[in-house]
Structure formats: structure tokens, C-alpha cells
Short mmCIF file of N, CA, C and O and ligand atoms in Angstrom, two decimals:
data_model
loop_
_atom_site.label_atom_id
_atom_site.label_comp_id
_atom_site.label_asym_id
_atom_site.label_seq_id
_atom_site.Cartn_x
_atom_site.Cartn_y
_atom_site.Cartn_z
N MET A 7 8.04 13.88 17.79
CA MET A 7 8.76 13.13 16.75
C MET A 7 10.03 13.87 16.35
O MET A 7 10.03 15.09 16.26
N ALA A 8 11.08 13.10 16.10
CA ALA A 8 12.36 13.71 15.74
C ALA A 8 12.28 14.36 14.36
O ALA A 8 11.51 13.94 13.50
N GLU A 9 13.06 15.37 14.17
CA GLU A 9 13.08 16.06 12.89
C GLU A 9 13.75 15.20 11.82
O GLU A 9 14.73 14.51 12.09
N MET A 10 13.17 15.25 10.62
CA MET A 10 13.74 14.46 9.53
C MET A 10 15.05 15.10 9.06
O MET A 10 15.14 16.30 8.87
N SER A 11 16.07 14.29 8.88
CA SER A 11 17.30 14.79 8.28
C SER A 11 17.88 13.67 7.44
O SER A 11 17.35 12.57 7.42
N ASP A 12 18.95 13.97 6.73
CA ASP A 12 19.52 12.95 5.87
C ASP A 12 20.49 12.04 6.60
O ASP A 12 21.00 11.10 6.04
N TYR A 13 20.76 12.38 7.87
CA TYR A 13 21.70 11.57 8.63
C TYR A 13 21.05 11.01 9.89
O TYR A 13 20.32 11.69 10.58
N CYS A 14 21.34 9.77 10.17
CA CYS A 14 20.78 9.09 11.32
C CYS A 14 21.28 9.71 12.62
O CYS A 14 22.49 9.82 12.81
N PRO A 15 20.37 10.15 13.50
CA PRO A 15 20.80 10.73 14.78
C PRO A 15 21.44 9.70 15.72
O PRO A 15 22.09 10.06 16.70
N ILE A 16 21.25 8.45 15.41
CA ILE A 16 21.78 7.39 16.28
C ILE A 16 23.21 7.01 15.89
O ILE A 16 24.10 6.96 16.73
N CYS A 17 23.41 6.74 14.58
CA CYS A 17 24.73 6.25 14.16
C CYS A 17 25.41 7.16 13.14
O CYS A 17 26.56 6.94 12.81
N GLY A 18 24.67 8.17 12.61
CA GLY A 18 25.26 9.07 11.63
C GLY A 18 25.25 8.54 10.21
O GLY A 18 25.80 9.16 9.31
N GLY A 19 24.62 7.39 10.00
CA GLY A 19 24.54 6.80 8.66
C GLY A 19 23.57 7.56 7.77
O GLY A 19 22.81 8.41 8.24
N ASN A 20 23.61 7.25 6.48
CA ASN A 20 22.69 7.88 5.53
C ASN A 20 21.28 7.32 5.68
O ASN A 20 21.09 6.12 5.83
N ILE A 21 20.30 8.23 5.58
CA ILE A 21 18.90 7.82 5.65
C ILE A 21 18.28 7.99 4.27
O ILE A 21 18.50 9.00 3.61
N SER A 22 17.55 6.98 3.81
CA SER A 22 16.85 7.13 2.55
C SER A 22 15.46 6.51 2.65
O SER A 22 15.13 5.85 3.63
N ASP A 23 14.65 6.75 1.60
CA ASP A 23 13.29 6.22 1.62
C ASP A 23 13.30 4.70 1.53
O ASP A 23 14.07 4.12 0.77
N GLY A 24 12.45 4.10 2.31
CA GLY A 24 12.35 2.65 2.30
C GLY A 24 11.03 2.25 2.91
O GLY A 24 10.08 3.03 2.94
N SER A 25 10.97 1.03 3.40
CA SER A 25 9.75 0.61 4.08
C SER A 25 10.10 -0.13 5.35
O SER A 25 11.19 -0.67 5.50
N ALA A 26 9.14 -0.12 6.28
CA ALA A 26 9.36 -0.72 7.58
C ALA A 26 8.18 -1.60 7.95
O ALA A 26 7.13 -1.52 7.33
N THR A 27 8.39 -2.44 8.93
CA THR A 27 7.29 -3.22 9.48
C THR A 27 6.95 -2.63 10.84
O THR A 27 7.82 -2.48 11.69
N PHE A 28 5.69 -2.26 11.00
CA PHE A 28 5.21 -1.65 12.23
C PHE A 28 4.46 -2.68 13.06
O PHE A 28 3.63 -3.40 12.52
N THR A 29 4.77 -2.78 14.34
CA THR A 29 4.02 -3.68 15.20
C THR A 29 3.51 -2.93 16.42
O THR A 29 4.17 -2.01 16.91
N ALA A 30 2.32 -3.29 16.87
CA ALA A 30 1.74 -2.69 18.07
C ALA A 30 1.17 -3.80 18.93
O ALA A 30 0.42 -4.65 18.45
N ASP A 31 1.55 -3.80 20.20
CA ASP A 31 1.04 -4.78 21.15
C ASP A 31 -0.17 -4.18 21.86
O ASP A 31 -0.06 -3.17 22.55
N LEU A 32 -1.34 -4.80 21.66
CA LEU A 32 -2.56 -4.26 22.25
C LEU A 32 -2.85 -4.87 23.62
O LEU A 32 -3.86 -4.57 24.24
N GLY A 33 -1.96 -5.75 24.07
CA GLY A 33 -2.22 -6.45 25.33
C GLY A 33 -2.99 -7.72 25.06
O GLY A 33 -2.48 -8.82 25.24
N SER A 34 -4.21 -7.57 24.57
CA SER A 34 -5.04 -8.74 24.25
C SER A 34 -4.76 -9.26 22.85
O SER A 34 -5.18 -10.35 22.48
N GLY A 35 -4.06 -8.50 22.06
CA GLY A 35 -3.78 -8.90 20.69
C GLY A 35 -2.61 -8.11 20.14
O GLY A 35 -1.93 -7.39 20.87
N MET A 36 -2.39 -8.27 18.85
CA MET A 36 -1.23 -7.64 18.24
C MET A 36 -1.56 -7.21 16.81
O MET A 36 -2.30 -7.90 16.11
N VAL A 37 -1.00 -6.10 16.41
CA VAL A 37 -1.18 -5.61 15.05
C VAL A 37 0.17 -5.55 14.35
O VAL A 37 1.14 -5.06 14.93
N VAL A 38 0.24 -6.10 13.16
CA VAL A 38 1.45 -6.04 12.35
C VAL A 38 1.10 -5.36 11.04
O VAL A 38 0.17 -5.77 10.35
N VAL A 39 1.82 -4.31 10.70
CA VAL A 39 1.59 -3.63 9.43
C VAL A 39 2.87 -3.70 8.62
O VAL A 39 3.92 -3.20 9.05
N ARG A 40 2.80 -4.34 7.47
CA ARG A 40 3.98 -4.51 6.64
C ARG A 40 4.03 -3.45 5.55
O ARG A 40 3.03 -2.88 5.16
N HIS A 41 5.24 -3.22 5.03
CA HIS A 41 5.47 -2.28 3.94
C HIS A 41 4.97 -0.87 4.25
O HIS A 41 4.31 -0.24 3.44
N VAL A 42 5.29 -0.41 5.45
CA VAL A 42 4.96 0.96 5.83
C VAL A 42 6.02 1.88 5.23
O VAL A 42 7.21 1.68 5.45
N PRO A 43 5.60 2.89 4.46
CA PRO A 43 6.59 3.82 3.91
C PRO A 43 7.32 4.54 5.04
O PRO A 43 6.67 5.07 5.94
N ALA A 44 8.63 4.54 4.99
CA ALA A 44 9.40 5.13 6.08
C ALA A 44 10.75 5.60 5.57
O ALA A 44 11.16 5.29 4.46
N ARG A 45 11.42 6.37 6.40
CA ARG A 45 12.80 6.77 6.14
C ARG A 45 13.65 5.79 6.93
O ARG A 45 13.45 5.61 8.13
N VAL A 46 14.57 5.13 6.25
CA VAL A 46 15.33 4.06 6.89
C VAL A 46 16.82 4.35 6.84
O VAL A 46 17.37 4.72 5.80
N CYS A 47 17.49 4.16 7.99
CA CYS A 47 18.94 4.32 8.04
C CYS A 47 19.59 3.14 7.34
O CYS A 47 19.29 1.98 7.64
N GLN A 48 20.49 3.43 6.41
CA GLN A 48 21.15 2.37 5.65
C GLN A 48 22.20 1.64 6.48
O GLN A 48 22.65 0.57 6.13
N GLN A 49 22.60 2.25 7.58
CA GLN A 49 23.66 1.67 8.39
C GLN A 49 23.13 0.80 9.54
O GLN A 49 23.52 -0.35 9.68
N CYS A 50 22.22 1.37 10.36
CA CYS A 50 21.76 0.62 11.54
C CYS A 50 20.34 0.09 11.39
O CYS A 50 19.88 -0.69 12.23
N GLY A 51 19.64 0.51 10.32
CA GLY A 51 18.31 -0.04 10.07
C GLY A 51 17.19 0.64 10.86
O GLY A 51 16.04 0.24 10.76
N GLU A 52 17.53 1.67 11.62
CA GLU A 52 16.50 2.41 12.36
C GLU A 52 15.55 3.06 11.35
O GLU A 52 15.97 3.50 10.29
N ASP A 53 14.24 3.09 11.68
CA ASP A 53 13.30 3.70 10.74
C ASP A 53 12.47 4.79 11.39
O ASP A 53 12.26 4.80 12.59
N TRP A 54 12.06 5.74 10.57
CA TRP A 54 11.23 6.85 11.02
C TRP A 54 10.00 6.92 10.14
O TRP A 54 10.09 6.88 8.91
N ILE A 55 8.85 7.02 10.78
CA ILE A 55 7.59 7.06 10.06
C ILE A 55 7.01 8.46 10.12
O ILE A 55 6.97 9.07 11.20
N GLU A 56 6.60 9.00 8.98
CA GLU A 56 6.08 10.36 8.94
C GLU A 56 4.72 10.46 9.63
O GLU A 56 3.99 9.48 9.72
N ASP A 57 4.39 11.68 10.06
CA ASP A 57 3.17 11.92 10.83
C ASP A 57 1.90 11.45 10.13
O ASP A 57 1.02 10.86 10.75
N THR A 58 1.81 11.70 8.81
CA THR A 58 0.61 11.32 8.08
C THR A 58 0.46 9.80 8.05
O THR A 58 -0.64 9.27 8.19
N VAL A 59 1.59 9.12 7.89
CA VAL A 59 1.59 7.66 7.89
C VAL A 59 1.29 7.14 9.29
O VAL A 59 0.52 6.19 9.47
N ALA A 60 1.86 7.79 10.29
CA ALA A 60 1.65 7.39 11.68
C ALA A 60 0.17 7.50 12.06
O ALA A 60 -0.36 6.65 12.77
N ALA A 61 -0.49 8.54 11.54
CA ALA A 61 -1.92 8.72 11.81
C ALA A 61 -2.73 7.57 11.20
O ALA A 61 -3.69 7.08 11.79
N HIS A 62 -2.32 7.16 10.02
CA HIS A 62 -2.96 6.03 9.34
C HIS A 62 -2.77 4.75 10.16
O HIS A 62 -3.71 3.97 10.34
N LEU A 63 -1.57 4.55 10.68
CA LEU A 63 -1.27 3.37 11.49
C LEU A 63 -2.11 3.37 12.76
O LEU A 63 -2.60 2.34 13.21
N GLU A 64 -2.27 4.57 13.32
CA GLU A 64 -3.05 4.71 14.54
C GLU A 64 -4.50 4.26 14.32
O GLU A 64 -5.10 3.62 15.17
N LYS A 65 -5.03 4.59 13.14
CA LYS A 65 -6.39 4.20 12.80
C LYS A 65 -6.48 2.68 12.65
O LYS A 65 -7.46 2.06 13.12
N ILE A 66 -5.48 2.08 12.02
CA ILE A 66 -5.45 0.62 11.86
C ILE A 66 -5.44 -0.05 13.24
O ILE A 66 -6.17 -1.01 13.49
N VAL A 67 -4.63 0.50 14.14
CA VAL A 67 -4.53 -0.05 15.50
C VAL A 67 -5.86 0.08 16.23
O VAL A 67 -6.33 -0.85 16.89
N THR A 68 -6.49 1.25 16.09
CA THR A 68 -7.78 1.48 16.75
C THR A 68 -8.84 0.52 16.23
O THR A 68 -9.59 -0.08 17.00
N ASP A 69 -8.87 0.35 14.90
CA ASP A 69 -9.84 -0.56 14.29
C ASP A 69 -9.62 -2.00 14.78
O ASP A 69 -10.56 -2.72 15.04
N ALA A 70 -8.35 -2.40 14.89
CA ALA A 70 -8.02 -3.76 15.33
C ALA A 70 -8.44 -3.95 16.79
O ALA A 70 -8.94 -5.01 17.16
N ARG A 71 -8.25 -2.92 17.59
CA ARG A 71 -8.62 -2.99 19.01
C ARG A 71 -10.14 -3.16 19.14
O ARG A 71 -10.63 -3.98 19.91
N VAL A 72 -10.88 -2.37 18.34
CA VAL A 72 -12.34 -2.44 18.36
C VAL A 72 -12.81 -3.80 17.84
O VAL A 72 -13.74 -4.40 18.37
N GLY A 73 -12.12 -4.29 16.81
CA GLY A 73 -12.49 -5.58 16.22
C GLY A 73 -12.18 -6.76 17.11
O GLY A 73 -12.74 -7.84 16.95
N GLY A 74 -11.26 -6.56 18.07
CA GLY A 74 -10.95 -7.60 19.05
C GLY A 74 -10.20 -8.80 18.50
O GLY A 74 -10.25 -9.88 19.07
N LYS A 75 -9.51 -8.60 17.39
CA LYS A 75 -8.74 -9.72 16.82
C LYS A 75 -7.48 -10.00 17.65
O LYS A 75 -6.92 -9.09 18.26
N ILE A 76 -7.04 -11.25 17.62
CA ILE A 76 -5.82 -11.62 18.34
C ILE A 76 -4.60 -11.12 17.57
O ILE A 76 -3.72 -10.47 18.11
N VAL A 77 -4.58 -11.42 16.27
CA VAL A 77 -3.50 -10.93 15.43
C VAL A 77 -4.09 -10.33 14.16
O VAL A 77 -4.88 -10.98 13.48
N GLU A 78 -3.71 -9.11 13.89
CA GLU A 78 -4.18 -8.45 12.68
C GLU A 78 -2.92 -8.13 11.85
O GLU A 78 -2.00 -7.47 12.35
N VAL A 79 -2.86 -8.65 10.62
CA VAL A 79 -1.72 -8.36 9.76
C VAL A 79 -2.23 -7.56 8.56
O VAL A 79 -3.11 -7.99 7.85
N VAL A 80 -1.67 -6.37 8.39
CA VAL A 80 -2.07 -5.49 7.30
C VAL A 80 -0.86 -5.24 6.42
O VAL A 80 0.23 -4.99 6.92
N ASP A 81 -1.03 -5.37 5.11
CA ASP A 81 0.05 -5.07 4.19
C ASP A 81 -0.33 -3.85 3.39
O ASP A 81 -1.29 -3.87 2.63
N LEU A 82 0.38 -2.74 3.59
CA LEU A 82 0.01 -1.49 2.93
C LEU A 82 0.22 -1.55 1.43
O LEU A 82 -0.38 -0.79 0.68
N LEU A 83 1.06 -2.46 0.95
CA LEU A 83 1.24 -2.62 -0.50
C LEU A 83 -0.02 -3.21 -1.13
O LEU A 83 -0.36 -2.89 -2.25
N ALA A 84 -0.69 -4.07 -0.37
CA ALA A 84 -1.88 -4.75 -0.87
C ALA A 84 -3.13 -3.93 -0.65
O ALA A 84 -4.17 -4.20 -1.25
N ALA A 85 -3.05 -2.91 0.22
CA ALA A 85 -4.22 -2.13 0.57
C ALA A 85 -4.70 -1.25 -0.57
O ALA A 85 -3.90 -0.84 -1.40
ZN1 LIG B 117 21.60 4.65 11.93
#
């Protein structure tokens, strides 16, 4: 994972705290996680998710894969 900084490595824009939508294609299904806390570039919209959050997302993806759902939508604000 790239190191966190205040400037976007892609466009050089300012990065600040925000939220992102995470999607994972499982092949047989899909997982969508909304309102994921992330660092978001104000200029190009690129987002970076911290390791602790990424680990949480990984668990959601694993659970969805085991559950065998076609589409799983999780909203972290509602969780
Ligand atoms: Zn950027």
C-alpha cells in the first residue's frame, strides 16, 4: 500500500478525509460497500483506504463469498 501523504501521488492535489464506495467482483457475485472511511483526493477523486479498514472490507468480502449472494450491499454508516 502506498504511503499516506497530504498530496495525491497521481495528480498532486490535496488529500483529505472523506468516504469512498468499495466494490469487489467475486466472479459469481459482487460486493458493494458504501461510506467507507478513506483519504480522498479533492482534485481527481482517487481514494486510499487504510489497512485497518481494508482488513474489515476483506472480512465483508469473505463473508459474502461464503454466503453465496449475487449482490451484497453494505453501508458502513448503517452498520
Ligand atoms: Zn489526485
